[in-house]
């Protein structure tokens, strides 16, 4: 059985784009075609004996023509278009053991993947007799076994699978491994569904689609906000306007409240806030992570402060470390019923990265 190599596919031959900057990733993601893409992840295995895993370091997405290898480990935030693609309900993401990949993306980066489709489930649905003969009734089947059956090729895993994906630059061997894995998912899916009609395929995908991030069930994924215009300052009392002695005794600080007011009531951009909230005389803006921590501190200390959890999650994603730092509080607050969106009318876009 020949070894799988994405370069052997020439109609068309896919191009590989190794990206280490968010703008590069988003530029190429915008060029992906079709309603189905392959999705795969890589991370460093810290202790091989106990299989302790590092954070997701590489995200691969692909269609038949383009393979994108995003080295997110070296990025200061998760690429916006890539997040939107992974969270999209209208674009299916196919792969092997893909729900676990989705759960890891949520745990490590705060991404809530939607429309995840397990390749083994597709095989069992579309081609049950042949799939049962090869895999039994298993719906989660290794990518290697799926590649052997549907592509008639051996998918070489080798030592790259557990190599250091957090290196400064991926090696040629690592890039080849990463490209093969995600490209194979696309080819397997096409082989399984090749005989399905254009009317049947979307229904099949819809029935098999799953979502990760169950800890934040029903959380809105968009960045719109309810119609709740900021108050006219100075005309009446509103939540977070005054730092009272009771709040001070609970640990509230003026900078926490100011950050909260600018984010929640004034809808300020977090990067602008970092400049405006900087210490006088220093001339240096605060770190984005510091601004985010101020806002979370305010919400933690005063549970009566209103906020929208969908907006808060996107705020945390503006800094690569803030989700991991605050995710336990976010999950707990959501389970307590805080930050719920009562309405979902169109609103203003928030937390966009400055051009």
XYZ file of C-alpha atoms in Angstrom:
355
model
C 0.000 0.000 0.000
C 1.565 3.337 -1.035
C 2.198 6.041 1.552
C -0.264 8.933 1.636
C 1.157 12.209 0.307
C -1.021 15.231 -0.378
C 1.378 16.189 -3.201
C 0.196 13.172 -5.198
C -3.174 14.833 -5.719
C -3.040 16.959 -8.822
C -6.663 17.767 -9.650
C -6.009 20.179 -8.159
C -2.713 19.931 -6.320
C -3.232 21.671 -2.980
C -1.047 24.561 -1.874
C 0.245 24.676 1.712
C 0.264 27.948 3.641
C 2.253 27.924 6.876
C 1.160 30.948 8.892
C 2.712 32.428 12.016
C 0.725 35.706 12.065
C -2.995 36.184 12.589
C -3.433 38.359 9.509
C -1.840 35.681 7.320
C -4.209 33.048 8.679
C -7.294 35.174 8.174
C -6.258 36.118 4.644
C -6.018 32.470 3.596
C -9.077 31.305 5.544
C -11.154 33.785 3.555
C -10.170 31.908 0.373
C -11.351 28.466 1.482
C -14.150 27.085 -0.685
C -17.109 24.829 -0.094
C -19.460 23.952 2.735
C -17.128 21.282 4.159
C -13.528 21.610 5.314
C -11.040 19.371 7.057
C -9.980 20.269 10.602
C -7.087 18.906 12.659
C -4.987 20.010 15.640
C -1.493 19.407 16.961
C -0.043 19.974 20.410
C 3.039 19.066 22.376
C 2.913 15.972 24.547
C 4.684 17.104 27.693
C 5.105 13.742 29.415
C 4.892 10.745 27.131
C 4.419 8.142 29.857
C 1.375 9.877 31.318
C 0.391 11.630 28.052
C 0.050 15.055 29.661
C -0.855 17.385 26.855
C 0.226 20.951 26.199
C -2.016 23.644 24.773
C -3.164 23.431 21.144
C -0.185 24.784 19.209
C -1.169 24.178 15.576
C -4.546 24.331 13.840
C -4.920 22.925 10.323
C -7.886 23.572 8.030
C -8.178 22.596 4.395
C -10.355 22.259 1.340
C -9.358 20.328 -1.781
C -7.122 23.157 -3.023
C -5.692 24.894 0.019
C -4.092 23.672 3.256
C -3.628 26.217 6.050
C -1.295 25.398 8.925
C -1.776 28.038 11.628
C 0.994 28.054 14.252
C -1.250 29.625 16.899
C 1.236 28.927 19.688
C 3.185 32.033 18.642
C 0.165 34.332 18.141
C -1.033 36.944 20.633
C -4.648 35.949 20.001
C -6.609 33.367 18.052
C -7.199 34.488 14.421
C -10.671 36.007 14.099
C -11.666 34.521 10.732
C -10.387 31.117 11.788
C -12.495 31.307 14.952
C -15.538 32.358 12.956
C -15.016 29.450 10.552
C -14.664 26.879 13.331
C -17.694 28.276 15.164
C -19.824 28.542 12.010
C -22.953 26.414 11.932
C -23.106 26.502 8.130
C -19.641 25.066 7.372
C -19.069 21.429 8.344
C -15.698 20.543 9.851
C -14.727 16.906 9.230
C -12.062 14.836 10.925
C -11.273 11.763 13.022
C -12.075 11.944 16.750
C -13.115 15.492 15.992
C -15.303 16.036 19.056
C -12.281 15.605 21.323
C -10.404 18.108 19.161
C -13.315 20.500 19.556
C -13.334 20.078 23.324
C -9.603 20.792 23.454
C -10.013 23.960 21.386
C -12.638 25.103 23.874
C -10.509 24.238 26.910
C -7.322 25.808 25.548
C -8.545 28.799 23.527
C -12.223 29.421 24.354
C -13.340 28.500 20.845
C -16.799 26.870 20.658
C -16.695 24.646 17.555
C -19.932 23.998 15.710
C -20.916 21.626 12.905
C -18.252 19.059 13.774
C -18.668 15.867 11.761
C -16.972 12.591 12.678
C -15.708 10.781 9.578
C -16.501 7.383 11.100
C -20.120 8.480 11.601
C -20.307 9.572 7.976
C -19.073 6.141 6.903
C -21.599 4.356 9.131
C -24.438 6.509 7.778
C -23.593 6.526 4.071
C -21.940 3.121 3.687
C -23.000 1.047 6.734
C -22.415 -2.431 5.304
C -18.857 -1.727 4.188
C -18.059 0.347 7.286
C -19.307 -2.382 9.628
C -17.218 -4.944 7.808
C -14.082 -2.839 8.290
C -14.644 -1.114 11.637
C -17.518 -2.925 13.326
C -20.063 -0.459 14.631
C -17.449 2.037 15.755
C -18.240 5.636 14.871
C -14.876 6.974 15.996
C -12.234 5.406 13.765
C -8.577 6.389 13.491
C -7.544 8.516 10.552
C -4.995 5.875 9.543
C -7.651 3.164 9.203
C -10.012 5.469 7.333
C -7.209 6.469 4.946
C -6.343 2.833 4.269
C -9.944 1.948 3.452
C -11.110 4.952 1.479
C -7.851 6.189 -0.080
C -6.050 2.828 -0.324
C -2.960 4.427 1.195
C -0.920 4.183 4.363
C -0.976 7.351 6.482
C 2.436 7.543 8.111
C 2.238 8.795 11.683
C 5.844 8.283 12.730
C 7.588 10.381 15.379
C 6.209 13.747 14.237
C 2.904 13.028 15.936
C 4.427 13.508 19.400
C 7.126 15.983 18.395
C 7.517 19.494 19.779
C 4.820 21.569 18.062
C 5.772 24.625 20.136
C 9.106 25.153 18.368
C 9.828 28.557 16.876
C 9.371 27.240 13.335
C 7.926 23.889 12.304
C 10.298 21.608 10.447
C 9.694 20.405 6.902
C 8.793 17.009 8.302
C 6.251 18.477 10.749
C 4.657 20.600 8.034
C 4.359 17.562 5.768
C 2.781 15.528 8.588
C 0.296 18.283 9.455
C -0.660 18.837 5.809
C -1.173 15.115 5.170
C -3.475 14.657 8.167
C -5.908 17.437 7.356
C -5.817 16.805 3.599
C -6.558 13.111 4.170
C -9.718 14.094 6.077
C -10.955 16.006 3.045
C -10.181 13.131 0.664
C -11.810 10.539 2.923
C -14.964 12.614 3.186
C -15.128 13.041 -0.581
C -14.617 9.321 -1.135
C -17.399 8.360 1.283
C -19.932 10.908 0.036
C -19.057 10.851 -3.651
C -22.329 9.154 -4.626
C -24.610 11.328 -2.516
C -26.824 13.808 -4.307
C -26.500 17.537 -3.711
C -29.851 17.402 -1.897
C -28.955 14.479 0.381
C -25.486 15.601 1.457
C -26.530 18.714 3.446
C -29.188 16.703 5.295
C -26.643 14.020 6.148
C -24.208 16.602 7.496
C -26.913 18.366 9.493
C -27.958 15.110 11.153
C -24.370 14.252 12.093
C -23.222 17.713 13.229
C -22.155 18.112 16.847
C -20.956 21.041 18.970
C -18.206 21.248 21.562
C -18.102 23.603 24.563
C -21.016 22.119 26.510
C -19.987 24.106 29.590
C -21.336 27.191 27.820
C -24.461 25.729 26.236
C -26.677 28.304 24.500
C -24.009 31.007 24.701
C -24.417 33.368 21.717
C -21.385 33.106 19.452
C -21.787 36.383 17.586
C -20.402 39.750 18.622
C -23.647 41.695 18.569
C -25.069 43.151 21.757
C -28.621 43.710 22.944
C -30.106 47.161 22.509
C -29.084 48.743 25.768
C -27.845 52.258 25.097
C -25.235 53.628 27.491
C -26.704 55.895 30.175
C -26.333 59.629 29.990
C -23.479 60.094 32.405
C -24.181 62.333 35.382
C -27.950 62.313 34.867
C -28.747 59.310 37.055
C -27.148 56.510 39.004
C -26.239 53.380 37.041
C -24.427 50.144 37.829
C -20.751 50.712 38.436
C -20.885 54.515 38.473
C -19.744 55.045 42.063
C -17.199 53.192 44.164
C -18.961 52.872 47.496
C -17.315 52.046 50.858
C -19.102 48.686 50.843
C -17.605 47.876 47.449
C -14.147 48.980 48.639
C -14.434 46.681 51.638
C -15.224 43.819 49.232
C -11.996 44.496 47.337
C -13.265 46.731 44.525
C -10.800 49.272 43.141
C -11.462 52.387 41.085
C -9.499 51.036 38.118
C -11.649 47.893 38.065
C -14.856 49.925 37.882
C -13.479 52.330 35.304
C -12.452 49.461 33.038
C -15.876 47.864 33.477
C -17.709 51.117 32.679
C -15.685 51.777 29.538
C -16.213 48.229 28.299
C -19.825 47.606 29.276
C -21.473 51.032 29.110
C -19.289 52.909 26.621
C -18.524 49.904 24.368
C -14.886 50.921 24.134
C -12.300 48.944 22.215
C -9.979 47.018 24.531
C -6.841 48.314 22.792
C -7.997 51.924 23.214
C -8.801 51.190 26.826
C -5.271 49.924 27.383
C -4.009 53.385 26.440
C -6.602 55.428 28.313
C -6.282 53.401 31.511
C -2.498 53.552 31.591
C -0.812 55.003 34.638
C -0.342 58.744 34.400
C 3.151 59.832 33.571
C 4.353 56.467 32.287
C 3.268 56.904 28.669
C 3.062 53.137 28.375
C -0.325 51.520 27.692
C -1.486 48.761 29.973
C -1.289 45.206 28.757
C -4.529 43.988 27.209
C -4.482 41.107 29.692
C -4.413 43.647 32.556
C -7.452 45.513 31.222
C -9.324 42.230 30.853
C -8.389 41.224 34.395
C -9.712 44.553 35.725
C -13.091 43.901 34.084
C -13.302 40.318 35.359
C -12.312 41.500 38.845
C -15.123 44.041 38.840
C -17.655 41.398 37.769
C -16.320 38.941 40.335
C -16.525 41.376 43.255
C -19.938 42.871 42.407
C -22.341 40.210 41.148
C -25.000 42.841 40.473
C -23.055 44.439 37.622
C -24.830 43.687 34.327
C -22.882 42.271 31.387
C -23.234 40.058 28.341
C -21.316 36.758 28.504
C -21.054 36.484 24.736
C -19.228 39.805 24.634
C -17.074 38.851 27.593
C -15.896 35.637 25.942
C -14.882 37.548 22.823
C -13.097 40.069 25.032
C -11.074 37.259 26.608
C -10.120 36.012 23.148
C -8.433 39.347 22.423
C -5.459 38.102 24.454
C -3.949 34.655 24.045
C -3.655 33.908 27.765
C -6.820 35.452 29.179
C -9.194 32.608 28.362
C -7.126 30.027 30.237
C -6.702 32.471 33.125
C -10.413 33.233 33.536
C -12.328 30.314 31.962
C -13.246 28.644 35.272
C -14.865 31.860 36.481
C -16.674 32.290 33.131
C -18.091 28.757 33.258
C -19.160 29.128 36.884
C -20.797 32.517 36.254
C -22.659 31.151 33.220
C -23.926 28.173 35.199
C -25.128 30.592 37.880
C -27.193 32.368 35.227
C -25.047 35.494 34.945
C -24.417 37.304 31.669
C -27.470 35.835 29.930
C -28.617 37.611 26.811
C -32.296 38.407 27.038
C -32.702 39.588 23.470
C -30.688 39.167 20.269
C -31.417 42.163 18.061
C -28.742 43.516 15.796
C -26.254 45.713 17.592
C -22.815 47.176 17.279
C -19.691 45.162 16.493
C -17.173 45.036 19.289
C -13.592 44.136 20.088
C -12.346 44.264 16.521
C -8.620 44.393 16.040
C -7.543 47.828 14.781
C -6.444 47.962 11.162
